[in-house]
Structure formats: structure tokens, C-alpha cells
mmCIF file of C-alpha atoms in Angstrom:
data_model
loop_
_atom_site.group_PDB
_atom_site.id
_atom_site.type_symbol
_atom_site.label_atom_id
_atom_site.label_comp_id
_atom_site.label_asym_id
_atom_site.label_seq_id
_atom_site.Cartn_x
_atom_site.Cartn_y
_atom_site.Cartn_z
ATOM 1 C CA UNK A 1 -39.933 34.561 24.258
ATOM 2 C CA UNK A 2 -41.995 31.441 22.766
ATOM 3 C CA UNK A 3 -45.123 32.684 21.162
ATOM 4 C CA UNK A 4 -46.412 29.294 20.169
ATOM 5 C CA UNK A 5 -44.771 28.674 17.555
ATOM 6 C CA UNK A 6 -41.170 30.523 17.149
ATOM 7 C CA UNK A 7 -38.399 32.229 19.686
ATOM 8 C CA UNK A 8 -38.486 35.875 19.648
ATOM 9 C CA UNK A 9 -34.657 36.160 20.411
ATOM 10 C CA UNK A 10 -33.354 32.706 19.038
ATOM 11 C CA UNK A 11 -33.552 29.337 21.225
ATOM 12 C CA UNK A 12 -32.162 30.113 25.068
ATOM 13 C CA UNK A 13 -29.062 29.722 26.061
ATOM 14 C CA UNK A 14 -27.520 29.834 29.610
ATOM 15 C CA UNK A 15 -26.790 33.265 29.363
ATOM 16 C CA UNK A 16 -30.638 34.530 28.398
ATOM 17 C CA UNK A 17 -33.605 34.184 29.813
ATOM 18 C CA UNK A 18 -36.546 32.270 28.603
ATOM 19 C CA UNK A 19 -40.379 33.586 28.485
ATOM 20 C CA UNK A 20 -43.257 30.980 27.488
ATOM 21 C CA UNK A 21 -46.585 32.447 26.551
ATOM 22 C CA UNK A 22 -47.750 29.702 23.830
ATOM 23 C CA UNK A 23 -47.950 26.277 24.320
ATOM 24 C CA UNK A 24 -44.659 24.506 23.623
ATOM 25 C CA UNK A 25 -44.072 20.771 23.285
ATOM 26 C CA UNK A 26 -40.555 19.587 23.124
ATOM 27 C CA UNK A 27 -39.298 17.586 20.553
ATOM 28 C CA UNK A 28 -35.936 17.542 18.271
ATOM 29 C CA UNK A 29 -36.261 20.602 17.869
ATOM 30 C CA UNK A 30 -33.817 21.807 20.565
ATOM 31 C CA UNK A 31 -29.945 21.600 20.480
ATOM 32 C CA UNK A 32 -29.120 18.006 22.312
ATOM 33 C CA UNK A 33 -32.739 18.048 23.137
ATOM 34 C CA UNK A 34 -32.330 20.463 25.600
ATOM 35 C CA UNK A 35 -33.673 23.875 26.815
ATOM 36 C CA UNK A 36 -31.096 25.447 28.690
ATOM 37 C CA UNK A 37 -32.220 29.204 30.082
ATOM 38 C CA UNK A 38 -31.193 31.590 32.613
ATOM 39 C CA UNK A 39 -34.577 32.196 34.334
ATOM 40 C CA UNK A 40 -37.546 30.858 33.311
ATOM 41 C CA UNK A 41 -41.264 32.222 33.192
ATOM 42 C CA UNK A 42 -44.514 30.087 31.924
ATOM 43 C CA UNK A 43 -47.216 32.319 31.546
ATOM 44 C CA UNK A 44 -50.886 31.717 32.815
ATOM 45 C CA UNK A 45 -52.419 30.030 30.175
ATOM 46 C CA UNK A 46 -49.043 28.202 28.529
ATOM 47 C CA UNK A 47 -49.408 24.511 28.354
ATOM 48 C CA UNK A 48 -45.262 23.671 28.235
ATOM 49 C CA UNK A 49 -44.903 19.501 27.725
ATOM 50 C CA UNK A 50 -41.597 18.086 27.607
ATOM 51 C CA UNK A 51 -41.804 14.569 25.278
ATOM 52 C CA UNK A 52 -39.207 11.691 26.768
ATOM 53 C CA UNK A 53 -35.550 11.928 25.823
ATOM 54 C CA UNK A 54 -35.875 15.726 25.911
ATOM 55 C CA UNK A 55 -34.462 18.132 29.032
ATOM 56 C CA UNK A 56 -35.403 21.440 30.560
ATOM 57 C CA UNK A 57 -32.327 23.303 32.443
ATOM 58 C CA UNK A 58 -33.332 26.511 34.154
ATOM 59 C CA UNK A 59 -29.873 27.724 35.569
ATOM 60 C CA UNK A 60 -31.681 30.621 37.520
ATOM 61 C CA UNK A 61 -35.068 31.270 38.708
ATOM 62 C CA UNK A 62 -38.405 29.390 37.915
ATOM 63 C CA UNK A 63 -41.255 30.800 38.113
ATOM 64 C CA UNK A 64 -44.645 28.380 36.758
ATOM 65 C CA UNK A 65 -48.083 30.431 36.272
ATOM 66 C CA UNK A 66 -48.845 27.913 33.437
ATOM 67 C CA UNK A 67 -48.197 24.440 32.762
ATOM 68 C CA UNK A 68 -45.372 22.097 32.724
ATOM 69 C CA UNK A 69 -45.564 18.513 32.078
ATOM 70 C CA UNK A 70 -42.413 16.872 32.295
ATOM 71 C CA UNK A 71 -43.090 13.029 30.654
ATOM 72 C CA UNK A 72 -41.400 9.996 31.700
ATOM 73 C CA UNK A 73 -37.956 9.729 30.066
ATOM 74 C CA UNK A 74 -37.734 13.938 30.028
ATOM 75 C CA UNK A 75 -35.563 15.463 32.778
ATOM 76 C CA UNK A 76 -35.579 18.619 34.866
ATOM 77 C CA UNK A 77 -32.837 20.458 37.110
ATOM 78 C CA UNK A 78 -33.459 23.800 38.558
ATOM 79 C CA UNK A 79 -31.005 25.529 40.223
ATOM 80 C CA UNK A 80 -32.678 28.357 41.558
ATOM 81 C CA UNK A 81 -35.626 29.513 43.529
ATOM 82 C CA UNK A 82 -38.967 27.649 41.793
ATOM 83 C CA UNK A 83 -42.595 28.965 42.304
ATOM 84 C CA UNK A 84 -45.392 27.233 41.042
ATOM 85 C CA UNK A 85 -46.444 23.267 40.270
ATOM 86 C CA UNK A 86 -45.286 20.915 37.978
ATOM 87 C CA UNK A 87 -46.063 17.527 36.514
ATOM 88 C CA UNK A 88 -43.607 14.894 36.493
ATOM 89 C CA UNK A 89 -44.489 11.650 35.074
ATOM 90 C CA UNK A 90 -42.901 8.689 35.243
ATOM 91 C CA UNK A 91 -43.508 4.732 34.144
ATOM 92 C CA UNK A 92 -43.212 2.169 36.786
ATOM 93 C CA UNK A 93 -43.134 -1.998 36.492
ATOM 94 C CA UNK A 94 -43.054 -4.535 38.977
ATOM 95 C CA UNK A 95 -42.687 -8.242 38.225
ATOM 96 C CA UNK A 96 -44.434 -10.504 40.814
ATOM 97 C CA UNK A 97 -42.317 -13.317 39.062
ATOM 98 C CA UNK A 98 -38.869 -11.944 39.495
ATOM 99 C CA UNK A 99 -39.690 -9.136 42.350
ATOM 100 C CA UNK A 100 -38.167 -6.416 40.329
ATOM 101 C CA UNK A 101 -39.161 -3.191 41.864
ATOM 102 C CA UNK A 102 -39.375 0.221 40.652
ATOM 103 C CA UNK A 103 -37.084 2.544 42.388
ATOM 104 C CA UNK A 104 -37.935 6.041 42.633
ATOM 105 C CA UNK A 105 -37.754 9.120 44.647
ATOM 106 C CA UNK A 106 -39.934 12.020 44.829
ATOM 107 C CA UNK A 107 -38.898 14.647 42.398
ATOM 108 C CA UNK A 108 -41.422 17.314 44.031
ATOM 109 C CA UNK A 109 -41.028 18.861 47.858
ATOM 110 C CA UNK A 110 -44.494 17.041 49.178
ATOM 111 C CA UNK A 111 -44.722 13.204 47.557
ATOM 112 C CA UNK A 112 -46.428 10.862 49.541
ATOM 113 C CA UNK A 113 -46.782 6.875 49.130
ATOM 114 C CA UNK A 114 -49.880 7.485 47.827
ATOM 115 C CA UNK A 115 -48.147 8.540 44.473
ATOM 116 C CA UNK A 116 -46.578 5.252 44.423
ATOM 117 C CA UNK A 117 -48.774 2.735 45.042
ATOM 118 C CA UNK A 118 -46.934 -0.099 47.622
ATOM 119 C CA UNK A 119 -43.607 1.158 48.857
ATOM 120 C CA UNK A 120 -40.639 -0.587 50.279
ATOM 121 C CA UNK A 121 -38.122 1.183 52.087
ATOM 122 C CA UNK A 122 -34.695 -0.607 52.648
ATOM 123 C CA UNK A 123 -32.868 -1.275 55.658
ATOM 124 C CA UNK A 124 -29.308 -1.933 54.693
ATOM 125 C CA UNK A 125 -28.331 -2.096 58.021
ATOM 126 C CA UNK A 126 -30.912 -4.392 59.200
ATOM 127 C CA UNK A 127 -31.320 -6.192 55.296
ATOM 128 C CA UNK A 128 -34.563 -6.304 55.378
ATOM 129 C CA UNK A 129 -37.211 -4.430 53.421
ATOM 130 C CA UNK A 130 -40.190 -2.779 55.336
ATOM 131 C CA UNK A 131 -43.650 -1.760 54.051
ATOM 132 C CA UNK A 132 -43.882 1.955 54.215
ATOM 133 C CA UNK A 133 -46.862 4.627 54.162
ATOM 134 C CA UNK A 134 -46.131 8.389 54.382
ATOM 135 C CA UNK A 135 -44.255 11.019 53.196
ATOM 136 C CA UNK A 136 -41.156 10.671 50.909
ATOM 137 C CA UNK A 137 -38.020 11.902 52.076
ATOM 138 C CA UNK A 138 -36.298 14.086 48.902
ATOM 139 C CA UNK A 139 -33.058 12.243 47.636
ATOM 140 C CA UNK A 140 -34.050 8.680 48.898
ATOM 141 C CA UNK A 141 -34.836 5.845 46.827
ATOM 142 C CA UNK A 142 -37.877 3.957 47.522
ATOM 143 C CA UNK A 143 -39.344 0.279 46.259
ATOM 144 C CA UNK A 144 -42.474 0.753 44.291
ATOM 145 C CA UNK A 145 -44.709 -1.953 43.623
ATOM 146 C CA UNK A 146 -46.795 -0.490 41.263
ATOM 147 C CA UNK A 147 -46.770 -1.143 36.956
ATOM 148 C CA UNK A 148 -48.512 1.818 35.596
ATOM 149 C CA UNK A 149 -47.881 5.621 35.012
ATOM 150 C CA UNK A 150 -46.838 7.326 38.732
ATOM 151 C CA UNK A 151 -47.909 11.756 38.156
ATOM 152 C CA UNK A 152 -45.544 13.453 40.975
ATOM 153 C CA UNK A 153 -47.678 16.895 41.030
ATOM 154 C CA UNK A 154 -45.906 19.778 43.330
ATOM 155 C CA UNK A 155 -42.936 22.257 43.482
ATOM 156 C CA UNK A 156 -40.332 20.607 42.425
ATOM 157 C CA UNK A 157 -36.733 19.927 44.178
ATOM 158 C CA UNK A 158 -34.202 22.226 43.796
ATOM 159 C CA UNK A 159 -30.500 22.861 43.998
ATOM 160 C CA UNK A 160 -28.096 20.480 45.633
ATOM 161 C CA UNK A 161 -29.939 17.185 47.475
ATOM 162 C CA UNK A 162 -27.470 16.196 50.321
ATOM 163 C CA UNK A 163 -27.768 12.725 51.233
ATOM 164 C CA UNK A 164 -25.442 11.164 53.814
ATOM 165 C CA UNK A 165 -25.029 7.293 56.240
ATOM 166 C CA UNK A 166 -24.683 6.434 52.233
ATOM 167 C CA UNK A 167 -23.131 2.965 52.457
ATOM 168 C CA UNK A 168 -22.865 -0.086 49.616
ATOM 169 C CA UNK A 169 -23.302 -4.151 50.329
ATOM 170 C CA UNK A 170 -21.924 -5.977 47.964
ATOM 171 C CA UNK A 171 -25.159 -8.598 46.459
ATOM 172 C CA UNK A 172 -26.153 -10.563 43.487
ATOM 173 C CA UNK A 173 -25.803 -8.825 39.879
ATOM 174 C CA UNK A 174 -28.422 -7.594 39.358
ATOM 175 C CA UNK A 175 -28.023 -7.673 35.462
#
């Protein structure tokens, strides 16, 4: 348990569980820069923020009554069942000189273009690019152009993403 400012029980492992009932902001402080836990509870009133470069692993069950900011740069898996909302930033550019695109995909089960700004989807079939407005389909990559900070708010994804008609066109390096 994380009171705010120590672990009850030592720093989580795969094997334990993990309770949060202080705020907790990641930094060095963890192993690899990773919390790794079994299950996983944030309690009401937690504010949990994970800085960039740092990971959260929750091998088991998530459950979120709190808090949880994931920044841009930070990274989340969670393998079991997940209740309750995250945050997931992320940073975006686009270059209207070069037409270098953001790609992205929706880390949380209800994203919408909306969180994106201007979306492209690709046709590889067709090679063409299409403007498209709706909602984003989990585990496919999408053309964003939008520079600025992108907040994906919802339950996040969870457990193996299946993705299949994967193909790959040989192009121009794209450095």
C-alpha cells in the first residue's frame, strides 16, 4: 500500500498486489522505472501521475476509483479486467512543410476524432489517404494533423489487440 509517501510492504512486484491511497507521482524512484503489480486499486481521492519515461504494469485486475494520469512518454499495459477512467496524454506534431503526421491509436475503448483533431485514415489498398470523422477502431493507426497535447480520457484497452488484412508496401525511407 502507498500512503503518500512510502510502500507499506516494499515496492510491488508481479507477485503482490498494489493499493494507492496517497497521491503518487512516478519518477526514478521505481526499479527500471516501472511499477509492476498483481492487481491494482487507486483509491477515491488518490491522484496517481505517471511522469514520461516511466511505466505502470498491472498483470491482474485494475480497478480506478481515483486518478491516473498517464503523461506522454509513460506507458500502460493491463492485462486484466479494468474498471474505472484514465488519462492518457500524449504530444502530437504535424509539419505543413514536410506533411509529417502524427500516428496514433486510441489507447481507451471509446476515442473519437474529436480527440485528434484532423484524421487521416489510410487505404493501402487503394493508396490513398481519406479524411475521417468518427470513432477510432482499437489497434489501428490513424494520421493526426494536429501539433499540441491530444488527452485520451476513458477505460482503457486491455489484454491482447488482434489486428488482421495487416499487409506492408514497400515506399520512400522515411528516415
Amino acid at each position: 500500500t502507498w500512503n503518500g509517501s512510502s510502500w507499506s510492504n516494499g515496492v510491488p512486484d508481479a507477485t503482490k498486489d498494489a493499493v494507492i491511497e496517497g497521491d503518487y507521482t512516478s519518477v526514478n524512484d521505481l526499479q527500471g522505472f516501472a511499477l509492476i503489480c498483481r492487481d491494482l486499486i487507486i483509491i477515491q481521492g488518490a491522484n496517481v501521475v505517471f511522469s514520461p519515461g516511466t511505466s505502470l504494469t498491472c498483470e491482474g485486475n485494475f480497478e480506478n476509483n481515483g486518478s491516473l494520469v498517464m503523461q506522454s512518454g509513460s506507458c500502460l499495459i493491463t492485462e486484466g479486467a479494468v474498471d474505472g477512467e484514465v488519462q492518457i496524454v500524449r504530444n502530437t506534431t504535424f509539419n505543413k512543410k514536410t506533411f509529417k503526421y502524427s500516428v496514433m491509436s486510441t489507447p481507451v475503448t471509446t476515442a473519437t476524432t474529436q480527440d485528434l483533431g484532423v484524421v487521416y485514415d489510410l487505404s493501402e489498398a487503394q493508396a490513398q489517404y481519406t479524411l475521417y470523422n468518427g470513432a477510432l477502431e482499437v489497434g489501428k493507426g490513424y494520421f493526426s494533423a494536429k501539433t499540441g497535447t491530444v488527452t485520451f480520457t476513458g477505460v482503457p484497452n486491455t489484454g491482447e489487440i488482434t489486428v488482421t488484412d495487416l499487409t506492408y508496401t514497400p515506399g520512400v525511407d522515411a528516415e
